Amino acid sequence: MRTFRVTELGKRPALTDMQPLPIDPGQARVDIRACGLNFADLLMTKGSYQDTPDVPFSLGMEPAGIVTELGPDTDGPAAGTRVVVFSGKDGLADEGVFPADRCLPLPDNMSFEDAAAFQIAYGTSHVALDYKARLQPGETLLVLGAAGGVGLTAVEIGKVMGARVIACARGADKLEICKRAGADHVIDSTAEDIREAVKALGGADVVYDAVGGEQGEAAFRATKPDGRFLFIGFASGNMPNLKPNHMLVKNITTIGLYWGGYLKFKPEVLTDSLRQLLDWYAQGKINPHVSHTLPLEQAEDALELLRSRKSTGKVVVTMGPNS
């Protein structure tokens, strides 16, 4: 089988051939049809992601496909079931062997491409906004990096939850995508003062920061008293320098979120969230935005789209028929 494999940290992965993996009790073999890419995949190639596997390993954290086999004495989706998997790795391959309890059956109306674009991005935003920040109808949500893989889902979910959404992104084309996702107001981070623009709109009750750096600092200064500031990621390469005395005076709560971390100590948070999200998808309330779909042979080009920030929403790699 083909797999897009990291053999040395700091060097670019390559498409290689390897023998299919054996299957053990508790596992399911999946014929992979599509896999979503994440910024974490880029970090893994350098060894700078918090959950980078030991080398060698294959990239791809969220494959979707068809179960072809269950391990001995294993309960799980039967062979032939269409599933999505939060695998953490090994999704950029023709097939994979994963824990059976991580294989989640898909709604009948969900394509493999949508499934591969769904789990981490929507899961991160839903757990952040609902479970962590307790976003309420009528509150104002500011999303930084709003045209990116997770940011765009925060715009959508914020609207489903009844918030007024301010989307901050780079350039007119990306802002237009944010508007189509439901943003009530947009801010061009390349041309506008984020702090002043948000304050002119009344400030933010909740800030969703997937960017960090100067944008995060500006957003913090536009957060209302008793607001909540969510640390989602640092796509700028820098963490925002937030002042604890300002948090104290304004009664601002700062909240960190690592979505995958809940698998280790409170997996029901993710399970409950994904059930809600799949129900919203089935009802047509949320719709994954995939800006680029490339075949496995072009996996390096797909990563470059993330590296160069030329994508919006999600980049998905496909391995077979998407049905």
PDB file of C-alpha atoms in Angstrom:
ATOM      1  CA  MET A   1       0.000   0.000   0.000  1.00  0.00           C
ATOM      2  CA  ARG A   2       1.032   3.630  -0.525  1.00  0.00           C
ATOM      3  CA  THR A   3       1.642   5.874   2.462  1.00  0.00           C
ATOM      4  CA  PHE A   4       2.947   9.436   2.945  1.00  0.00           C
ATOM      5  CA  ARG A   5       5.660   8.830   5.505  1.00  0.00           C
ATOM      6  CA  VAL A   6       7.973  10.809   7.794  1.00  0.00           C
ATOM      7  CA  THR A   7      11.290   8.986   8.196  1.00  0.00           C
ATOM      8  CA  GLU A   8      13.364  11.825   9.681  1.00  0.00           C
ATOM      9  CA  LEU A   9      12.186  14.896  11.571  1.00  0.00           C
ATOM     10  CA  GLY A  10      12.999  18.151   9.814  1.00  0.00           C
ATOM     11  CA  LYS A  11      12.921  16.533   6.372  1.00  0.00           C
ATOM     12  CA  ARG A  12       9.964  16.492   4.032  1.00  0.00           C
ATOM     13  CA  PRO A  13       7.892  13.306   4.053  1.00  0.00           C
ATOM     14  CA  ALA A  14       7.668  11.147   0.954  1.00  0.00           C
ATOM     15  CA  LEU A  15       5.194   8.787  -0.678  1.00  0.00           C
ATOM     16  CA  THR A  16       6.434   5.228  -0.171  1.00  0.00           C
ATOM     17  CA  ASP A  17       5.206   1.644  -0.456  1.00  0.00           C
ATOM     18  CA  MET A  18       4.905  -0.620   2.575  1.00  0.00           C
ATOM     19  CA  GLN A  19       3.169  -3.842   3.561  1.00  0.00           C
ATOM     20  CA  PRO A  20      -0.301  -3.568   5.135  1.00  0.00           C
ATOM     21  CA  LEU A  21      -0.222  -3.625   8.939  1.00  0.00           C
ATOM     22  CA  PRO A  22      -1.413  -6.660  10.911  1.00  0.00           C
ATOM     23  CA  ILE A  23      -4.671  -6.280  12.832  1.00  0.00           C
ATOM     24  CA  ASP A  24      -4.998  -6.931  16.578  1.00  0.00           C
ATOM     25  CA  PRO A  25      -7.951  -7.250  18.965  1.00  0.00           C
ATOM     26  CA  GLY A  26      -9.703  -3.910  19.441  1.00  0.00           C
ATOM     27  CA  GLN A  27      -8.742  -2.659  15.978  1.00  0.00           C
ATOM     28  CA  ALA A  28     -10.473  -2.070  12.650  1.00  0.00           C
ATOM     29  CA  ARG A  29      -8.945  -2.063   9.190  1.00  0.00           C
ATOM     30  CA  VAL A  30     -10.196   0.823   7.056  1.00  0.00           C
ATOM     31  CA  ASP A  31     -10.003   1.276   3.297  1.00  0.00           C
ATOM     32  CA  ILE A  32      -9.187   5.011   3.343  1.00  0.00           C
ATOM     33  CA  ARG A  33     -10.913   7.212   0.784  1.00  0.00           C
ATOM     34  CA  ALA A  34     -10.018  10.708   2.046  1.00  0.00           C
ATOM     35  CA  CYS A  35      -8.018  12.389   4.804  1.00  0.00           C
ATOM     36  CA  GLY A  36      -8.122  15.963   6.045  1.00  0.00           C
ATOM     37  CA  LEU A  37      -4.925  17.916   6.619  1.00  0.00           C
ATOM     38  CA  ASN A  38      -4.249  20.085   9.654  1.00  0.00           C
ATOM     39  CA  PHE A  39      -1.624  22.603  10.703  1.00  0.00           C
ATOM     40  CA  ALA A  40      -0.540  19.940  13.196  1.00  0.00           C
ATOM     41  CA  ASP A  41       0.659  17.786  10.282  1.00  0.00           C
ATOM     42  CA  LEU A  42       3.184  20.485   9.399  1.00  0.00           C
ATOM     43  CA  LEU A  43       4.332  20.703  13.013  1.00  0.00           C
ATOM     44  CA  MET A  44       4.766  16.916  13.164  1.00  0.00           C
ATOM     45  CA  THR A  45       7.216  16.953  10.246  1.00  0.00           C
ATOM     46  CA  LYS A  46       9.460  19.168  12.398  1.00  0.00           C
ATOM     47  CA  GLY A  47       8.804  17.343  15.676  1.00  0.00           C
ATOM     48  CA  SER A  48       7.278  20.469  17.239  1.00  0.00           C
ATOM     49  CA  TYR A  49       3.721  19.161  17.757  1.00  0.00           C
ATOM     50  CA  GLN A  50       2.832  18.145  21.321  1.00  0.00           C
ATOM     51  CA  ASP A  51       1.817  14.650  20.176  1.00  0.00           C
ATOM     52  CA  THR A  52       4.413  13.965  17.474  1.00  0.00           C
ATOM     53  CA  PRO A  53       4.712  10.152  17.087  1.00  0.00           C
ATOM     54  CA  ASP A  54       8.032   8.335  17.081  1.00  0.00           C
ATOM     55  CA  VAL A  55       9.569   8.104  13.602  1.00  0.00           C
ATOM     56  CA  PRO A  56       8.893   6.558  11.212  1.00  0.00           C
ATOM     57  CA  PHE A  57       5.202   7.398  10.950  1.00  0.00           C
ATOM     58  CA  SER A  58       2.657   8.434   8.340  1.00  0.00           C
ATOM     59  CA  LEU A  59       0.902  11.791   8.446  1.00  0.00           C
ATOM     60  CA  GLY A  60      -2.868  12.261   8.436  1.00  0.00           C
ATOM     61  CA  MET A  61      -4.943  12.736  11.590  1.00  0.00           C
ATOM     62  CA  GLU A  62      -8.513  12.317  10.326  1.00  0.00           C
ATOM     63  CA  PRO A  63      -9.121   9.693   7.647  1.00  0.00           C
ATOM     64  CA  ALA A  64     -12.511   8.608   6.336  1.00  0.00           C
ATOM     65  CA  GLY A  65     -13.272   5.371   4.545  1.00  0.00           C
ATOM     66  CA  ILE A  66     -14.887   1.943   4.744  1.00  0.00           C
ATOM     67  CA  VAL A  67     -14.305  -0.703   7.417  1.00  0.00           C
ATOM     68  CA  THR A  68     -13.041  -3.870   5.756  1.00  0.00           C
ATOM     69  CA  GLU A  69     -12.120  -6.025   8.776  1.00  0.00           C
ATOM     70  CA  LEU A  70     -12.383  -6.135  12.566  1.00  0.00           C
ATOM     71  CA  GLY A  71      -9.722  -7.660  14.794  1.00  0.00           C
ATOM     72  CA  PRO A  72     -10.429 -10.849  16.764  1.00  0.00           C
ATOM     73  CA  ASP A  73     -13.141 -10.506  19.423  1.00  0.00           C
ATOM     74  CA  THR A  74     -13.658  -6.852  18.541  1.00  0.00           C
ATOM     75  CA  ASP A  75     -16.885  -4.887  18.772  1.00  0.00           C
ATOM     76  CA  GLY A  76     -17.142  -2.048  16.298  1.00  0.00           C
ATOM     77  CA  PRO A  77     -18.702  -0.918  13.038  1.00  0.00           C
ATOM     78  CA  ALA A  78     -19.236  -3.927  10.802  1.00  0.00           C
ATOM     79  CA  ALA A  79     -17.323  -4.478   7.581  1.00  0.00           C
ATOM     80  CA  GLY A  80     -18.813  -2.236   4.904  1.00  0.00           C
ATOM     81  CA  THR A  81     -19.628   0.619   7.305  1.00  0.00           C
ATOM     82  CA  ARG A  82     -18.621   4.095   6.167  1.00  0.00           C
ATOM     83  CA  VAL A  83     -16.662   5.763   8.996  1.00  0.00           C
ATOM     84  CA  VAL A  84     -14.506   8.687  10.000  1.00  0.00           C
ATOM     85  CA  VAL A  85     -11.606   8.163  12.409  1.00  0.00           C
ATOM     86  CA  PHE A  86      -9.658  10.464  14.697  1.00  0.00           C
ATOM     87  CA  SER A  87      -6.427   8.541  14.260  1.00  0.00           C
ATOM     88  CA  GLY A  88      -3.786  11.104  15.206  1.00  0.00           C
ATOM     89  CA  LYS A  89      -1.581   9.705  12.415  1.00  0.00           C
ATOM     90  CA  ASP A  90      -1.453   7.189   9.532  1.00  0.00           C
ATOM     91  CA  GLY A  91      -4.393   8.651   7.604  1.00  0.00           C
ATOM     92  CA  LEU A  92      -2.446   9.527   4.443  1.00  0.00           C
ATOM     93  CA  ALA A  93      -2.383   5.964   3.125  1.00  0.00           C
ATOM     94  CA  ASP A  94      -4.450   3.573   1.049  1.00  0.00           C
ATOM     95  CA  GLU A  95      -5.544   1.745   4.192  1.00  0.00           C
ATOM     96  CA  GLY A  96      -4.970   1.870   7.920  1.00  0.00           C
ATOM     97  CA  VAL A  97      -5.496  -0.050  11.151  1.00  0.00           C
ATOM     98  CA  PHE A  98      -7.086   2.024  13.922  1.00  0.00           C
ATOM     99  CA  PRO A  99      -8.778   1.554  17.317  1.00  0.00           C
ATOM    100  CA  ALA A 100     -12.296   0.329  16.542  1.00  0.00           C
ATOM    101  CA  ASP A 101     -13.843   2.607  19.169  1.00  0.00           C
ATOM    102  CA  ARG A 102     -12.559   5.633  17.259  1.00  0.00           C
ATOM    103  CA  CYS A 103     -14.396   4.642  14.071  1.00  0.00           C
ATOM    104  CA  LEU A 104     -17.549   6.755  13.939  1.00  0.00           C
ATOM    105  CA  PRO A 105     -20.274   5.808  11.414  1.00  0.00           C
ATOM    106  CA  LEU A 106     -21.184   8.559   8.947  1.00  0.00           C
ATOM    107  CA  PRO A 107     -24.623   9.972   8.178  1.00  0.00           C
ATOM    108  CA  ASP A 108     -25.953   8.703   4.856  1.00  0.00           C
ATOM    109  CA  ASN A 109     -25.727  12.180   3.314  1.00  0.00           C
ATOM    110  CA  MET A 110     -22.056  12.795   4.281  1.00  0.00           C
ATOM    111  CA  SER A 111     -19.359  12.280   1.657  1.00  0.00           C
ATOM    112  CA  PHE A 112     -15.892  11.003   2.550  1.00  0.00           C
ATOM    113  CA  GLU A 113     -14.479  14.401   1.607  1.00  0.00           C
ATOM    114  CA  ASP A 114     -16.800  16.213   4.011  1.00  0.00           C
ATOM    115  CA  ALA A 115     -16.111  13.634   6.715  1.00  0.00           C
ATOM    116  CA  ALA A 116     -12.341  14.104   6.348  1.00  0.00           C
ATOM    117  CA  ALA A 117     -12.820  17.874   6.662  1.00  0.00           C
ATOM    118  CA  PHE A 118     -15.097  17.632   9.657  1.00  0.00           C
ATOM    119  CA  GLN A 119     -13.860  16.068  12.844  1.00  0.00           C
ATOM    120  CA  ILE A 120     -10.964  18.141  14.181  1.00  0.00           C
ATOM    121  CA  ALA A 121     -11.986  21.536  12.815  1.00  0.00           C
ATOM    122  CA  TYR A 122     -15.636  21.398  13.862  1.00  0.00           C
ATOM    123  CA  GLY A 123     -14.847  19.467  17.023  1.00  0.00           C
ATOM    124  CA  THR A 124     -12.288  22.046  18.137  1.00  0.00           C
ATOM    125  CA  SER A 125     -14.647  24.962  17.581  1.00  0.00           C
ATOM    126  CA  HIS A 126     -17.682  23.301  19.153  1.00  0.00           C
ATOM    127  CA  VAL A 127     -15.881  22.145  22.295  1.00  0.00           C
ATOM    128  CA  ALA A 128     -14.216  25.566  22.575  1.00  0.00           C
ATOM    129  CA  LEU A 129     -17.357  27.632  22.160  1.00  0.00           C
ATOM    130  CA  ASP A 130     -19.883  25.377  23.888  1.00  0.00           C
ATOM    131  CA  TYR A 131     -18.129  23.298  26.538  1.00  0.00           C
ATOM    132  CA  LYS A 132     -15.325  25.718  27.414  1.00  0.00           C
ATOM    133  CA  ALA A 133     -16.530  29.293  26.754  1.00  0.00           C
ATOM    134  CA  ARG A 134     -20.282  28.706  27.228  1.00  0.00           C
ATOM    135  CA  LEU A 135     -21.108  31.063  24.366  1.00  0.00           C
ATOM    136  CA  GLN A 136     -24.647  32.424  24.765  1.00  0.00           C
ATOM    137  CA  PRO A 137     -27.213  33.609  22.188  1.00  0.00           C
ATOM    138  CA  GLY A 138     -26.840  37.333  21.553  1.00  0.00           C
ATOM    139  CA  GLU A 139     -23.192  37.489  22.661  1.00  0.00           C
ATOM    140  CA  THR A 140     -20.488  38.803  20.340  1.00  0.00           C
ATOM    141  CA  LEU A 141     -17.874  36.309  19.136  1.00  0.00           C
ATOM    142  CA  LEU A 142     -14.618  37.495  17.545  1.00  0.00           C
ATOM    143  CA  VAL A 143     -12.824  34.880  15.424  1.00  0.00           C
ATOM    144  CA  LEU A 144      -9.171  35.442  14.470  1.00  0.00           C
ATOM    145  CA  GLY A 145      -7.892  33.506  11.447  1.00  0.00           C
ATOM    146  CA  ALA A 146     -11.535  33.167  10.473  1.00  0.00           C
ATOM    147  CA  ALA A 147     -10.940  31.813   6.946  1.00  0.00           C
ATOM    148  CA  GLY A 148      -8.677  28.999   8.122  1.00  0.00           C
ATOM    149  CA  GLY A 149      -9.432  25.341   8.787  1.00  0.00           C
ATOM    150  CA  VAL A 150     -10.734  25.828  12.329  1.00  0.00           C
ATOM    151  CA  GLY A 151     -11.610  29.517  12.132  1.00  0.00           C
ATOM    152  CA  LEU A 152     -14.274  29.086   9.482  1.00  0.00           C
ATOM    153  CA  THR A 153     -15.992  26.407  11.565  1.00  0.00           C
ATOM    154  CA  ALA A 154     -16.012  28.797  14.541  1.00  0.00           C
ATOM    155  CA  VAL A 155     -17.866  31.336  12.404  1.00  0.00           C
ATOM    156  CA  GLU A 156     -20.459  28.726  11.399  1.00  0.00           C
ATOM    157  CA  ILE A 157     -20.914  27.270  14.875  1.00  0.00           C
ATOM    158  CA  GLY A 158     -21.087  30.715  16.464  1.00  0.00           C
ATOM    159  CA  LYS A 159     -24.008  31.550  14.200  1.00  0.00           C
ATOM    160  CA  VAL A 160     -25.761  28.230  14.908  1.00  0.00           C
ATOM    161  CA  MET A 161     -25.408  29.009  18.628  1.00  0.00           C
ATOM    162  CA  GLY A 162     -27.041  32.415  18.154  1.00  0.00           C
ATOM    163  CA  ALA A 163     -24.030  34.716  18.511  1.00  0.00           C
ATOM    164  CA  ARG A 164     -23.185  37.871  16.585  1.00  0.00           C
ATOM    165  CA  VAL A 165     -19.945  36.951  14.780  1.00  0.00           C
ATOM    166  CA  ILE A 166     -17.047  39.229  13.868  1.00  0.00           C
ATOM    167  CA  ALA A 167     -14.620  37.479  11.498  1.00  0.00           C
ATOM    168  CA  CYS A 168     -11.018  38.638  11.125  1.00  0.00           C
ATOM    169  CA  ALA A 169      -9.007  37.381   8.123  1.00  0.00           C
ATOM    170  CA  ARG A 170      -6.472  38.451   5.503  1.00  0.00           C
ATOM    171  CA  GLY A 171      -7.759  40.108   2.330  1.00  0.00           C
ATOM    172  CA  ALA A 172     -11.043  40.613   0.512  1.00  0.00           C
ATOM    173  CA  ASP A 173     -11.307  37.088  -0.924  1.00  0.00           C
ATOM    174  CA  LYS A 174     -11.023  35.429   2.487  1.00  0.00           C
ATOM    175  CA  LEU A 175     -13.420  37.933   4.047  1.00  0.00           C
ATOM    176  CA  GLU A 176     -15.997  37.082   1.390  1.00  0.00           C
ATOM    177  CA  ILE A 177     -15.743  33.398   2.373  1.00  0.00           C
ATOM    178  CA  CYS A 178     -16.320  34.402   6.005  1.00  0.00           C
ATOM    179  CA  LYS A 179     -19.440  36.339   5.006  1.00  0.00           C
ATOM    180  CA  ARG A 180     -20.790  33.306   3.170  1.00  0.00           C
ATOM    181  CA  ALA A 181     -20.197  31.249   6.342  1.00  0.00           C
ATOM    182  CA  GLY A 182     -22.460  33.655   8.233  1.00  0.00           C
ATOM    183  CA  ALA A 183     -20.186  36.371   9.671  1.00  0.00           C
ATOM    184  CA  ASP A 184     -22.128  39.506  10.633  1.00  0.00           C
ATOM    185  CA  HIS A 185     -19.058  41.767  10.417  1.00  0.00           C
ATOM    186  CA  VAL A 186     -15.601  41.286   8.880  1.00  0.00           C
ATOM    187  CA  ILE A 187     -12.211  42.855   9.594  1.00  0.00           C
ATOM    188  CA  ASP A 188      -9.234  42.790   7.218  1.00  0.00           C
ATOM    189  CA  SER A 189      -6.229  42.043   9.430  1.00  0.00           C
ATOM    190  CA  THR A 190      -3.873  43.430   6.756  1.00  0.00           C
ATOM    191  CA  ALA A 191      -5.543  46.838   6.535  1.00  0.00           C
ATOM    192  CA  GLU A 192      -7.455  47.573   9.744  1.00  0.00           C
ATOM    193  CA  ASP A 193      -6.657  48.147  13.413  1.00  0.00           C
ATOM    194  CA  ILE A 194      -8.256  45.075  14.986  1.00  0.00           C
ATOM    195  CA  ARG A 195      -8.620  46.601  18.439  1.00  0.00           C
ATOM    196  CA  GLU A 196     -10.296  49.768  17.191  1.00  0.00           C
ATOM    197  CA  ALA A 197     -12.510  47.945  14.696  1.00  0.00           C
ATOM    198  CA  VAL A 198     -13.795  45.514  17.342  1.00  0.00           C
ATOM    199  CA  LYS A 199     -14.309  48.248  19.929  1.00  0.00           C
ATOM    200  CA  ALA A 200     -16.290  50.249  17.367  1.00  0.00           C
ATOM    201  CA  LEU A 201     -18.598  47.213  17.124  1.00  0.00           C
ATOM    202  CA  GLY A 202     -19.064  47.136  20.886  1.00  0.00           C
ATOM    203  CA  GLY A 203     -16.278  44.755  21.863  1.00  0.00           C
ATOM    204  CA  ALA A 204     -16.186  40.956  22.104  1.00  0.00           C
ATOM    205  CA  ASP A 205     -17.689  38.709  24.751  1.00  0.00           C
ATOM    206  CA  VAL A 206     -15.698  35.719  23.472  1.00  0.00           C
ATOM    207  CA  VAL A 207     -12.449  35.749  21.461  1.00  0.00           C
ATOM    208  CA  TYR A 208     -11.469  32.649  19.467  1.00  0.00           C
ATOM    209  CA  ASP A 209      -7.745  33.044  18.818  1.00  0.00           C
ATOM    210  CA  ALA A 210      -6.151  30.596  16.389  1.00  0.00           C
ATOM    211  CA  VAL A 211      -3.471  33.135  15.372  1.00  0.00           C
ATOM    212  CA  GLY A 212      -1.733  34.526  18.453  1.00  0.00           C
ATOM    213  CA  GLY A 213       0.930  37.235  18.270  1.00  0.00           C
ATOM    214  CA  GLU A 214      -0.059  40.849  17.699  1.00  0.00           C
ATOM    215  CA  GLN A 215      -3.553  39.915  16.528  1.00  0.00           C
ATOM    216  CA  GLY A 216      -4.232  38.085  19.776  1.00  0.00           C
ATOM    217  CA  GLU A 217      -2.956  41.037  21.805  1.00  0.00           C
ATOM    218  CA  ALA A 218      -5.185  43.466  19.884  1.00  0.00           C
ATOM    219  CA  ALA A 219      -8.208  41.197  20.307  1.00  0.00           C
ATOM    220  CA  PHE A 220      -7.579  40.860  24.042  1.00  0.00           C
ATOM    221  CA  ARG A 221      -7.624  44.641  24.404  1.00  0.00           C
ATOM    222  CA  ALA A 222     -11.034  44.694  22.709  1.00  0.00           C
ATOM    223  CA  THR A 223     -12.498  42.005  24.984  1.00  0.00           C
ATOM    224  CA  LYS A 224     -15.390  43.161  27.158  1.00  0.00           C
ATOM    225  CA  PRO A 225     -15.320  42.961  30.956  1.00  0.00           C
ATOM    226  CA  ASP A 226     -16.251  39.419  32.062  1.00  0.00           C
ATOM    227  CA  GLY A 227     -15.269  38.168  28.585  1.00  0.00           C
ATOM    228  CA  ARG A 228     -13.623  34.850  27.698  1.00  0.00           C
ATOM    229  CA  PHE A 229     -10.442  34.543  25.629  1.00  0.00           C
ATOM    230  CA  LEU A 230      -9.841  31.156  23.967  1.00  0.00           C
ATOM    231  CA  PHE A 231      -6.329  30.023  23.048  1.00  0.00           C
ATOM    232  CA  ILE A 232      -6.805  27.691  20.062  1.00  0.00           C
ATOM    233  CA  GLY A 233      -3.408  27.886  18.334  1.00  0.00           C
ATOM    234  CA  PHE A 234      -0.584  30.135  17.263  1.00  0.00           C
ATOM    235  CA  ALA A 235      -0.564  30.157  13.462  1.00  0.00           C
ATOM    236  CA  SER A 236       1.448  33.391  13.483  1.00  0.00           C
ATOM    237  CA  GLY A 237       4.312  31.524  15.137  1.00  0.00           C
ATOM    238  CA  ASN A 238       4.105  33.696  18.269  1.00  0.00           C
ATOM    239  CA  MET A 239       2.077  33.552  21.461  1.00  0.00           C
ATOM    240  CA  PRO A 240       0.220  36.733  22.440  1.00  0.00           C
ATOM    241  CA  ASN A 241       1.693  38.664  25.345  1.00  0.00           C
ATOM    242  CA  LEU A 242      -1.371  39.146  27.574  1.00  0.00           C
ATOM    243  CA  LYS A 243      -1.128  41.074  30.827  1.00  0.00           C
ATOM    244  CA  PRO A 244      -2.500  39.274  33.915  1.00  0.00           C
ATOM    245  CA  ASN A 245      -3.296  42.579  35.634  1.00  0.00           C
ATOM    246  CA  HIS A 246      -5.625  43.449  32.729  1.00  0.00           C
ATOM    247  CA  MET A 247      -7.311  40.061  33.112  1.00  0.00           C
ATOM    248  CA  LEU A 248      -7.802  40.844  36.800  1.00  0.00           C
ATOM    249  CA  VAL A 249      -9.175  44.368  36.367  1.00  0.00           C
ATOM    250  CA  LYS A 250     -11.554  43.382  33.539  1.00  0.00           C
ATOM    251  CA  ASN A 251     -12.504  39.987  35.024  1.00  0.00           C
ATOM    252  CA  ILE A 252     -11.460  38.256  31.789  1.00  0.00           C
ATOM    253  CA  THR A 253     -11.146  34.461  31.755  1.00  0.00           C
ATOM    254  CA  THR A 254      -8.410  32.953  29.568  1.00  0.00           C
ATOM    255  CA  ILE A 255      -9.034  29.390  28.390  1.00  0.00           C
ATOM    256  CA  GLY A 256      -6.722  26.908  26.676  1.00  0.00           C
ATOM    257  CA  LEU A 257      -8.011  24.121  24.457  1.00  0.00           C
ATOM    258  CA  TYR A 258      -6.281  21.076  23.012  1.00  0.00           C
ATOM    259  CA  TRP A 259      -9.135  19.093  21.485  1.00  0.00           C
ATOM    260  CA  GLY A 260      -7.279  15.776  21.169  1.00  0.00           C
ATOM    261  CA  GLY A 261      -6.182  15.911  24.787  1.00  0.00           C
ATOM    262  CA  TYR A 262      -9.680  15.008  25.969  1.00  0.00           C
ATOM    263  CA  LEU A 263      -9.236  11.519  24.523  1.00  0.00           C
ATOM    264  CA  LYS A 264      -6.853  10.760  27.385  1.00  0.00           C
ATOM    265  CA  PHE A 265      -8.909  11.907  30.363  1.00  0.00           C
ATOM    266  CA  LYS A 266     -12.492  12.804  29.351  1.00  0.00           C
ATOM    267  CA  PRO A 267     -13.355  11.262  25.958  1.00  0.00           C
ATOM    268  CA  GLU A 268     -17.098  11.740  26.471  1.00  0.00           C
ATOM    269  CA  VAL A 269     -16.597  15.475  25.865  1.00  0.00           C
ATOM    270  CA  LEU A 270     -15.536  14.719  22.289  1.00  0.00           C
ATOM    271  CA  THR A 271     -18.123  11.970  21.783  1.00  0.00           C
ATOM    272  CA  ASP A 272     -21.017  14.176  22.900  1.00  0.00           C
ATOM    273  CA  SER A 273     -19.746  17.066  20.787  1.00  0.00           C
ATOM    274  CA  LEU A 274     -19.405  14.964  17.629  1.00  0.00           C
ATOM    275  CA  ARG A 275     -22.922  13.572  18.054  1.00  0.00           C
ATOM    276  CA  GLN A 276     -24.263  17.126  18.143  1.00  0.00           C
ATOM    277  CA  LEU A 277     -22.172  18.177  15.157  1.00  0.00           C
ATOM    278  CA  LEU A 278     -23.206  15.216  13.022  1.00  0.00           C
ATOM    279  CA  ASP A 279     -26.834  15.981  13.848  1.00  0.00           C
ATOM    280  CA  TRP A 280     -26.328  19.614  12.745  1.00  0.00           C
ATOM    281  CA  TYR A 281     -24.696  18.360   9.540  1.00  0.00           C
ATOM    282  CA  ALA A 282     -27.607  16.012   8.827  1.00  0.00           C
ATOM    283  CA  GLN A 283     -29.963  18.973   9.317  1.00  0.00           C
ATOM    284  CA  GLY A 284     -27.921  21.147   6.930  1.00  0.00           C
ATOM    285  CA  LYS A 285     -26.956  23.645   9.649  1.00  0.00           C
ATOM    286  CA  ILE A 286     -23.217  23.315   9.006  1.00  0.00           C
ATOM    287  CA  ASN A 287     -21.419  22.684   5.730  1.00  0.00           C
ATOM    288  CA  PRO A 288     -17.663  21.942   5.565  1.00  0.00           C
ATOM    289  CA  HIS A 289     -15.721  24.271   3.292  1.00  0.00           C
ATOM    290  CA  VAL A 290     -13.010  22.405   1.374  1.00  0.00           C
ATOM    291  CA  SER A 291     -10.915  24.770  -0.719  1.00  0.00           C
ATOM    292  CA  HIS A 292      -8.619  22.128  -2.249  1.00  0.00           C
ATOM    293  CA  THR A 293      -8.862  18.395  -2.916  1.00  0.00           C
ATOM    294  CA  LEU A 294      -5.721  16.644  -4.140  1.00  0.00           C
ATOM    295  CA  PRO A 295      -4.832  12.966  -4.736  1.00  0.00           C
ATOM    296  CA  LEU A 296      -2.383  11.129  -2.489  1.00  0.00           C
ATOM    297  CA  GLU A 297       0.311  11.503  -5.164  1.00  0.00           C
ATOM    298  CA  GLN A 298       0.189  15.270  -4.506  1.00  0.00           C
ATOM    299  CA  ALA A 299       0.234  15.110  -0.704  1.00  0.00           C
ATOM    300  CA  GLU A 300       3.324  17.348  -0.561  1.00  0.00           C
ATOM    301  CA  ASP A 301       1.526  19.966  -2.663  1.00  0.00           C
ATOM    302  CA  ALA A 302      -1.409  19.718  -0.271  1.00  0.00           C
ATOM    303  CA  LEU A 303       0.876  20.411   2.704  1.00  0.00           C
ATOM    304  CA  GLU A 304       2.379  23.371   0.849  1.00  0.00           C
ATOM    305  CA  LEU A 305      -1.082  24.926   0.582  1.00  0.00           C
ATOM    306  CA  LEU A 306      -1.181  24.994   4.390  1.00  0.00           C
ATOM    307  CA  ARG A 307       2.433  26.098   4.687  1.00  0.00           C
ATOM    308  CA  SER A 308       1.909  29.054   2.321  1.00  0.00           C
ATOM    309  CA  ARG A 309      -1.556  29.897   3.713  1.00  0.00           C
ATOM    310  CA  LYS A 310      -3.106  29.655   0.259  1.00  0.00           C
ATOM    311  CA  SER A 311      -6.011  27.506   1.428  1.00  0.00           C
ATOM    312  CA  THR A 312      -9.280  28.465   3.075  1.00  0.00           C
ATOM    313  CA  GLY A 313     -11.270  26.062   5.191  1.00  0.00           C
ATOM    314  CA  LYS A 314      -9.805  22.582   4.765  1.00  0.00           C
ATOM    315  CA  VAL A 315      -7.412  20.809   2.421  1.00  0.00           C
ATOM    316  CA  VAL A 316      -8.343  17.168   1.788  1.00  0.00           C
ATOM    317  CA  VAL A 317      -6.258  14.370   0.220  1.00  0.00           C
ATOM    318  CA  THR A 318      -8.158  11.594  -1.570  1.00  0.00           C
ATOM    319  CA  MET A 319      -7.253   7.958  -2.166  1.00  0.00           C
ATOM    320  CA  GLY A 320     -10.244   6.536  -3.987  1.00  0.00           C
ATOM    321  CA  PRO A 321     -13.885   7.079  -4.973  1.00  0.00           C
ATOM    322  CA  ASN A 322     -15.512   9.766  -2.821  1.00  0.00           C
ATOM    323  CA  SER A 323     -19.015   8.424  -2.281  1.00  0.00           C
TER     324      SER A 323
END
